[in-house]
Amino acid sequence: MRIGVLGAGQLGRMLALSGYPLAKTFVFYDMSGSPSAGLGEVMIDREGQYLDDFISRVDRVTYEFEHLPVEVAERIARERPVHPSPRALQVCQNREAEKTLFGELGIPTPEWKIVDSAEALQAAAEELGCPVVAKTNTEGYDGKGQAVLRSPEDAVDAWASINHPRLIVEKFVDFRREVSIIAVRSETGDLAFYPMAENTHHQGILRYSIAPAPRLEKHVQEDAERYIKALLNELGYVGVLTLELFETAEGLVANEMAPRVHNSGHWTIEGAMTSQFENHIRAVSGHPLGNVAPRGVSCMINIIGEHGEIDRILELPYAHVHLYNKGERPGRKLGHINILADSYEELVWRVKNCAQFLPGCPEFQSSLASKG
Ligand code: AMP
């Protein structure tokens, strides 16, 4: 089976790496002009003129990147199975549509408003009560196109700095920690849920994910499973879906979802019986899902901007290094390291030991750090 992947970055690379043992082959379709997957067949098509050629080369199509025209996915869907559906792509591209769907399905969100001018932003900040977070309604990722307003008077500067015609303004959530849940749905509607991860960001970029999230109460995992299940079923979804959430004193609050494999699920490559990548390939290929149980406890450390002393890390007997074959550039995701352990105590020690070889890696912070 030839799987067509829209997008050609590291997520596509890891999808292919997990699909080869199942005898899948891959054709990547890149509209950005800078593919980095580095394996499989890569078609670069900035203007969309070779789409028919791409379609003729593949049996099924999926995504590793959601910021591409929905019409492209819709056109492909008329000729080949596309998983997840173009509707899922459409909802995930638009924070207003996403938060509206969350609300319809009873998934808690921060209070939010849509604004289209600096004056409306100021009024929304007054009504919601500061602090608030203003974000571009479309096209945002890794914290880009966002500003925190500490008072309504910040509206003019925030509007100018984001420079986008339509923003969503959300009440700032006083969270204990950020978490995510990754789930997968098969063509026959079977569901599987990975244990949730605790995620630490630095300068808007994910740095550490620990899974299973330490000291997570059972009912919190159950709430997250209920929310993501509602989304999967509502969207008739096939493949891996990620839901990012804030854990607060009052329970979970949804932030956003991604219609694809996710950075906060990279730990599953060695840390779960079946990785998120393999499970996505299984689902979109029409196969049964694999076991999502964790193997011990894991921490994923992102390699950002510089590679650091990779050979020193390769010497560590508990570190699994994954490099994306990308050039160094500030803020760029170059790879990740999965650390496995039998206990959280051991995990903290191993993570700190590893992180010292990564220049610019922020000090390990997590709900475990104080104990570590
Ligand atoms: P996003 O692009 O929506 O994932 O936002 C990037 C990061 O900004 C999140 O991971 C949070 O750390 C922070 N953030 C976003 N929205 C909120 C919010 N409503 N309240 C508090 N922090 C937020």
Coordinates of C-alpha atoms and ligand atoms in Angstrom, one line a residue:
M1 CA 0.0 0.0 0.0
R2 CA 1.3 3.4 -1.0
I3 CA 0.4 6.1 1.5
G4 CA 0.3 9.7 0.4
V5 CA 1.2 12.2 3.2
L6 CA 0.3 15.9 2.9
G7 CA 3.3 17.7 4.4
A8 CA 6.9 16.5 4.5
G9 CA 8.5 17.4 7.8
Q10 CA 9.8 15.3 10.7
L11 CA 6.3 14.0 11.6
G12 CA 6.1 12.6 8.1
R13 CA 9.6 11.1 8.4
M14 CA 8.6 9.3 11.6
L15 CA 5.3 8.1 10.1
A16 CA 7.3 6.5 7.3
L17 CA 9.8 5.0 9.7
S18 CA 7.0 3.3 11.5
G19 CA 5.2 2.3 8.3
Y20 CA 8.1 0.5 6.6
P21 CA 7.9 -2.6 8.9
L22 CA 4.3 -2.9 7.8
A23 CA 5.4 -2.8 4.1
K24 CA 3.9 0.6 3.4
T25 CA 5.6 3.0 1.0
F26 CA 5.3 6.7 1.2
V27 CA 4.8 9.7 -1.2
F28 CA 5.1 13.1 0.5
Y29 CA 3.3 16.1 -1.0
D30 CA 5.0 19.4 0.0
M31 CA 3.5 22.8 -0.7
S32 CA 6.0 24.7 1.4
G33 CA 9.1 24.3 -0.8
S34 CA 11.2 23.1 2.1
P35 CA 10.6 19.4 2.7
S36 CA 12.7 17.8 5.4
A37 CA 11.3 14.2 5.6
G38 CA 14.4 13.0 3.8
L39 CA 13.0 9.6 2.9
G40 CA 10.3 8.2 0.7
E41 CA 9.3 9.9 -2.5
V42 CA 8.9 13.7 -2.1
M43 CA 6.9 15.8 -4.5
I44 CA 7.3 19.6 -4.2
D45 CA 4.3 21.4 -5.6
R46 CA 4.0 25.1 -4.4
E47 CA 1.3 25.9 -6.9
G48 CA -0.7 22.7 -6.7
Q49 CA -0.3 21.9 -10.3
Y50 CA 0.9 18.3 -9.8
L51 CA -1.9 17.2 -7.5
D52 CA -3.3 14.7 -10.0
D53 CA 0.1 13.2 -10.4
F54 CA 0.3 12.8 -6.6
I55 CA -3.2 11.2 -6.4
S56 CA -2.3 8.7 -9.2
R57 CA 0.7 7.5 -7.1
V58 CA -1.0 6.7 -3.9
D59 CA -3.8 4.4 -2.5
R60 CA -4.6 6.5 0.6
V61 CA -3.8 9.9 1.9
T62 CA -3.2 11.4 5.4
Y63 CA -1.5 14.5 6.8
E64 CA 1.4 15.4 8.9
F65 CA 0.7 19.1 8.7
E66 CA -2.6 20.9 9.0
H67 CA -1.9 24.3 7.5
L68 CA -2.7 23.5 3.9
P69 CA -5.8 24.5 1.8
V70 CA -8.8 22.4 2.8
E71 CA -9.7 22.4 -0.9
V72 CA -6.6 20.3 -1.6
A73 CA -7.8 17.7 0.9
E74 CA -11.3 17.8 -0.5
R75 CA -10.2 17.3 -4.0
I76 CA -8.1 14.3 -3.0
A77 CA -11.0 12.9 -1.0
R78 CA -13.1 12.7 -4.2
E79 CA -10.6 10.2 -5.6
R80 CA -8.9 8.4 -2.6
P81 CA -9.7 7.7 1.0
V82 CA -8.4 10.7 3.1
H83 CA -7.9 10.2 6.8
P84 CA -8.7 12.1 8.9
S85 CA -11.5 13.8 7.0
P86 CA -11.1 17.2 5.4
R87 CA -13.7 18.4 8.0
A88 CA -11.3 17.6 10.8
L89 CA -8.6 19.6 9.0
Q90 CA -11.0 22.5 8.5
V91 CA -12.0 22.6 12.2
C92 CA -8.4 22.4 13.4
Q93 CA -7.3 25.3 11.2
N94 CA -9.7 27.7 12.8
R95 CA -9.7 28.4 16.5
E96 CA -13.2 29.8 16.5
A97 CA -14.6 26.6 14.8
E98 CA -12.6 24.4 17.1
K99 CA -13.7 26.2 20.3
T100 CA -17.3 26.2 19.0
L101 CA -17.2 22.4 18.5
F102 CA -15.6 21.9 22.0
G103 CA -18.5 23.9 23.4
E104 CA -21.1 21.9 21.5
L105 CA -19.6 18.6 22.8
G106 CA -19.5 19.8 26.4
I107 CA -15.7 20.1 26.5
P108 CA -14.7 23.0 28.8
T109 CA -12.7 25.8 27.3
P110 CA -11.5 29.2 28.6
E111 CA -14.2 31.9 28.0
W112 CA -13.5 33.4 24.6
K113 CA -14.5 36.1 22.1
I114 CA -13.7 36.9 18.5
V115 CA -12.4 40.4 17.6
D116 CA -11.6 42.2 14.4
S117 CA -10.2 45.5 15.6
A118 CA -8.0 47.0 18.3
E119 CA -11.1 48.6 19.8
A120 CA -13.0 45.3 19.9
L121 CA -9.9 43.7 21.5
Q122 CA -9.9 46.3 24.2
A123 CA -13.6 45.7 24.8
A124 CA -13.2 41.9 24.9
A125 CA -10.3 42.3 27.4
E126 CA -12.6 44.5 29.6
E127 CA -15.5 42.0 29.4
L128 CA -13.5 38.8 30.0
G129 CA -11.3 40.4 32.7
C130 CA -7.5 40.5 32.3
P131 CA -5.2 38.8 31.9
V132 CA -6.3 37.5 28.5
V133 CA -4.5 35.8 25.7
A134 CA -5.1 37.1 22.1
K135 CA -4.3 34.7 19.3
T136 CA -4.6 34.7 15.5
N137 CA -7.8 32.9 14.7
T138 CA -6.0 30.9 11.9
E139 CA -2.4 30.0 11.1
G140 CA -0.9 30.1 14.7
Y141 CA 1.5 27.5 16.0
D142 CA 4.2 27.1 18.7
G143 CA 2.9 30.3 20.4
K144 CA 3.4 32.4 17.3
G145 CA 0.9 35.2 16.6
Q146 CA -0.1 35.6 20.3
A147 CA 0.0 38.2 23.0
V148 CA -0.9 38.3 26.7
L149 CA -2.8 41.5 27.7
R150 CA -2.3 42.3 31.4
S151 CA -4.8 45.2 31.1
P152 CA -7.3 46.4 28.4
E153 CA -4.9 49.3 27.7
D154 CA -2.5 46.8 26.2
A155 CA -4.9 46.2 23.3
V156 CA -3.5 48.7 20.8
D157 CA 0.1 47.3 21.1
A158 CA -1.1 43.7 21.1
W159 CA -3.2 44.3 18.0
A160 CA -0.3 45.9 16.2
S161 CA 2.2 43.2 17.3
I162 CA 0.0 40.3 16.2
N163 CA -1.0 42.1 12.9
H164 CA -3.8 39.8 11.9
P165 CA -7.4 40.7 10.8
R166 CA -9.2 38.3 13.2
L167 CA -8.2 37.2 16.7
I168 CA -9.6 35.0 19.3
V169 CA -9.3 36.4 22.8
E170 CA -9.3 33.9 25.7
K171 CA -9.3 34.3 29.4
F172 CA -5.9 33.4 30.8
V173 CA -6.1 30.0 32.5
D174 CA -4.4 29.7 35.8
F175 CA -3.3 26.1 35.2
R176 CA -1.3 23.7 37.4
R177 CA 0.3 22.2 34.3
E178 CA -0.2 21.6 30.6
V179 CA -1.2 18.1 29.5
S180 CA -2.2 16.3 26.4
I181 CA -4.1 13.2 25.4
I182 CA -3.5 11.3 22.2
A183 CA -6.1 8.9 20.9
V184 CA -6.6 6.9 17.8
R185 CA -9.7 5.7 16.0
S186 CA -9.8 2.9 13.4
E187 CA -11.8 2.6 10.3
T188 CA -14.2 0.3 12.1
G189 CA -14.6 2.8 15.0
D190 CA -12.4 1.1 17.6
L191 CA -10.7 3.5 20.0
A192 CA -7.5 3.5 21.9
F193 CA -6.2 6.2 24.3
Y194 CA -2.6 6.7 25.3
P195 CA -1.8 7.7 28.9
M196 CA -1.7 11.5 29.1
A197 CA 1.5 13.4 29.0
E198 CA 2.6 16.4 31.1
N199 CA 4.2 19.0 28.8
T200 CA 6.6 21.8 29.6
H201 CA 7.1 24.7 27.1
H202 CA 9.9 27.3 27.0
Q203 CA 9.6 30.3 24.7
G204 CA 6.4 28.8 23.2
I205 CA 8.1 25.6 22.2
L206 CA 7.5 22.2 23.8
R207 CA 10.7 21.0 25.6
Y208 CA 9.8 18.1 27.8
S209 CA 6.9 15.6 27.8
I210 CA 6.6 13.1 30.6
A211 CA 4.2 10.1 30.2
P212 CA 2.3 8.8 31.9
A213 CA 1.8 12.3 33.5
P214 CA 3.0 12.0 37.1
R215 CA 0.4 11.9 39.9
L216 CA -2.5 12.1 37.4
E217 CA -5.7 11.2 39.1
K218 CA -7.7 8.5 37.4
H219 CA -10.8 10.7 36.9
V220 CA -8.7 13.3 35.0
Q221 CA -7.5 10.7 32.5
E222 CA -11.2 9.5 32.2
D223 CA -12.4 13.1 31.6
A224 CA -9.8 13.6 28.8
E225 CA -10.8 10.3 27.2
R226 CA -14.4 11.3 27.3
Y227 CA -13.6 14.6 25.6
I228 CA -11.4 13.2 22.9
K229 CA -13.8 10.3 22.3
A230 CA -16.6 12.8 21.7
L231 CA -14.4 14.6 19.1
L232 CA -13.3 11.4 17.3
N233 CA -16.9 10.2 17.0
E234 CA -18.3 13.5 16.0
L235 CA -15.8 14.0 13.3
G236 CA -16.0 10.4 12.1
Y237 CA -12.3 10.5 12.6
V238 CA -9.8 7.9 11.5
G239 CA -6.2 8.1 12.7
V240 CA -4.4 9.8 15.6
L241 CA -5.9 13.0 17.2
T242 CA -4.2 15.1 19.9
L243 CA -6.0 17.2 22.4
E244 CA -4.0 19.8 24.4
L245 CA -5.4 20.7 27.8
F246 CA -4.7 22.7 30.9
E247 CA -5.1 21.0 34.2
T248 CA -6.6 23.4 36.8
A249 CA -7.9 23.1 40.3
E250 CA -11.4 22.8 38.8
G251 CA -10.5 20.1 36.3
L252 CA -9.4 20.0 32.6
V253 CA -9.8 23.0 30.2
A254 CA -9.2 22.3 26.5
N255 CA -6.7 24.5 24.7
E256 CA -6.5 23.1 21.1
M257 CA -6.4 20.0 19.1
A258 CA -4.2 18.8 16.3
P259 CA -5.5 16.4 13.6
R260 CA -2.3 14.4 13.5
V261 CA 0.5 12.7 15.4
H262 CA 2.0 15.2 17.9
N263 CA 5.3 16.2 19.5
S264 CA 3.8 15.4 22.9
G265 CA 3.4 11.8 21.7
H266 CA 7.0 11.2 20.5
W267 CA 7.7 9.4 23.8
T268 CA 5.5 6.5 22.4
I269 CA 8.2 5.4 20.0
E270 CA 10.1 3.5 22.7
G271 CA 7.8 4.3 25.6
A272 CA 4.6 2.5 24.5
M273 CA 3.9 -0.9 23.0
T274 CA 2.8 0.7 19.8
S275 CA 3.9 4.2 18.8
Q276 CA 1.5 7.0 17.8
F277 CA 3.1 6.8 14.4
E278 CA 2.5 3.1 13.8
N279 CA -1.0 3.4 15.2
H280 CA -1.8 6.3 12.8
I281 CA -0.5 4.2 9.9
R282 CA -2.5 1.2 11.1
A283 CA -5.7 3.3 11.3
V284 CA -5.4 5.1 8.0
S285 CA -4.5 1.7 6.3
G286 CA -7.6 0.0 7.7
H287 CA -5.7 -2.3 10.1
P288 CA -6.6 -3.1 13.7
L289 CA -5.1 -0.8 16.3
G290 CA -2.0 -1.7 18.4
N291 CA -1.6 -1.9 22.1
V292 CA -1.1 1.6 23.6
A293 CA 0.1 0.5 27.1
P294 CA 3.3 2.3 28.3
R295 CA 6.6 0.5 28.9
G296 CA 7.6 2.0 32.2
V297 CA 7.8 5.8 32.5
S298 CA 9.2 8.1 29.7
C299 CA 10.4 11.6 29.1
M300 CA 10.8 13.1 25.7
I301 CA 13.3 16.0 25.5
N302 CA 13.2 18.1 22.3
I303 CA 16.5 19.1 20.6
I304 CA 15.9 22.8 19.7
G305 CA 18.2 25.0 17.6
E306 CA 21.5 23.3 18.2
H307 CA 22.3 19.6 18.3
G308 CA 24.7 19.7 21.3
E309 CA 26.9 16.9 22.3
I310 CA 25.0 14.1 20.5
D311 CA 27.8 11.6 21.0
R312 CA 27.8 12.1 24.7
I313 CA 24.0 11.4 24.7
L314 CA 24.5 8.3 22.5
E315 CA 26.7 7.0 25.3
L316 CA 23.9 7.0 27.8
P317 CA 22.5 3.5 28.1
Y318 CA 18.9 4.7 28.6
A319 CA 18.6 7.4 25.9
H320 CA 17.1 6.9 22.5
V321 CA 18.1 9.6 20.0
H322 CA 16.0 10.6 17.1
L323 CA 17.4 13.2 14.6
Y324 CA 15.5 14.8 11.8
N325 CA 18.4 15.6 9.5
K326 CA 17.7 19.3 9.7
G327 CA 20.1 22.2 9.8
E328 CA 20.7 24.2 13.0
R329 CA 18.6 27.4 13.4
P330 CA 17.3 29.1 16.6
G331 CA 14.0 27.7 17.7
R332 CA 14.0 24.8 15.1
K333 CA 13.0 21.3 16.1
L334 CA 16.1 19.2 15.2
G335 CA 15.3 16.0 17.0
H336 CA 14.3 14.5 20.3
I337 CA 15.5 12.1 22.9
N338 CA 13.4 9.6 24.6
I339 CA 14.5 8.6 28.1
L340 CA 12.9 5.5 29.7
A341 CA 13.0 4.5 33.3
D342 CA 11.3 2.2 35.8
S343 CA 10.4 5.0 38.3
Y344 CA 9.9 8.7 38.1
E345 CA 12.8 9.2 40.5
E346 CA 15.1 7.4 38.2
L347 CA 13.6 9.3 35.2
V348 CA 14.3 12.7 36.7
W349 CA 17.9 11.8 37.3
R350 CA 18.4 10.5 33.8
V351 CA 16.7 13.4 32.2
K352 CA 18.9 15.9 34.0
N353 CA 21.9 13.9 33.1
C354 CA 21.0 14.0 29.5
A355 CA 19.9 17.6 29.3
Q356 CA 23.3 18.9 30.3
F357 CA 24.6 17.9 26.9
L358 CA 22.0 20.1 25.1
P359 CA 23.1 23.7 24.9
G360 CA 20.3 26.2 25.6
C361 CA 18.0 23.4 27.0
P362 CA 16.0 25.0 29.8
E363 CA 16.4 23.4 33.2
F364 CA 14.2 20.4 33.6
Q365 CA 10.9 21.6 35.0
S366 CA 8.0 19.4 35.8
S367 CA 5.7 18.5 38.6
L368 CA 8.5 16.1 39.6
A369 CA 11.4 18.6 39.5
S370 CA 11.0 19.7 43.1
K371 CA 11.3 16.1 44.3
G372 CA 14.2 15.4 41.9
Ligands
AMP1 P1 -1.5 27.6 21.7 O1 -0.8 28.0 20.5 O2 -2.9 27.9 21.8 O3 -1.2 26.1 22.0 O4 -0.7 28.4 22.9 C1 0.7 28.3 23.2 C2 0.9 28.3 24.7 O5 0.4 29.6 25.2 C3 0.2 27.2 25.4 O6 0.9 26.0 25.4 C4 0.1 27.9 26.8 O7 1.4 27.7 27.5 C5 -0.1 29.3 26.5 N1 -1.6 29.6 26.5 C6 -2.4 29.6 25.4 N2 -3.6 29.9 25.7 C7 -3.7 30.1 27.0 C8 -4.7 30.5 28.0 N3 -5.9 30.7 27.6 N4 -4.3 30.7 29.2 C9 -3.1 30.5 29.7 N5 -2.0 30.1 28.8 C10 -2.3 30.0 27.5

